[in-house]
């Protein structure tokens, strides 16, 4: 069947977004991002990673113009699974994500390099404790 054919493409959308990478044709003949590719949005956001059905799915790296970076697992364009989110000030969260929200047992490294550990639920983290290096 023709749906297994992977195309390497490089194109610029009318809104100045760019995509370079692998695509597959849908049964309707549309090209969809599938496989590995790099997408640059008009506002300067860059995603490097894997695509499935025209959405960020699998492992990738999303760089925001602010300097924030997310590296980890994606599901249908959302941070989902294990990941590291680095804030523009250099602080980072390392742990599980659930549909774009920090959720579960994770570590937070502040901008001074101090590591805190605890259970995260969205932007709230109950009872963060210093993670002591033994």
C-alpha angles and dihedrals in degrees: 000000000000096000091083094063113110118203125202107221141175118192144152119221121223088254089059094256114140133209127188120177146051126349138174129205118245119224085260090058097252120139114238129187105254125157126012121346150141120238122189117191124213091253092056101262112144128199120191115183149059127340133197124184092351093304135101102265129158124012125348151130123248117195118195124206087240090067094255115135132193118196121180142051126356133193121190094337093314133108100253128159128009116354151143120233115194115198122218090256091057097256114130143198117213116189146064125338128199115197095330094318127109103242132170138006108350147147127242118201111197124215090268092056095254110146120220123185133197148103116310126204111180108304093338122088116188118213101352110193132196108261103228119213108228 
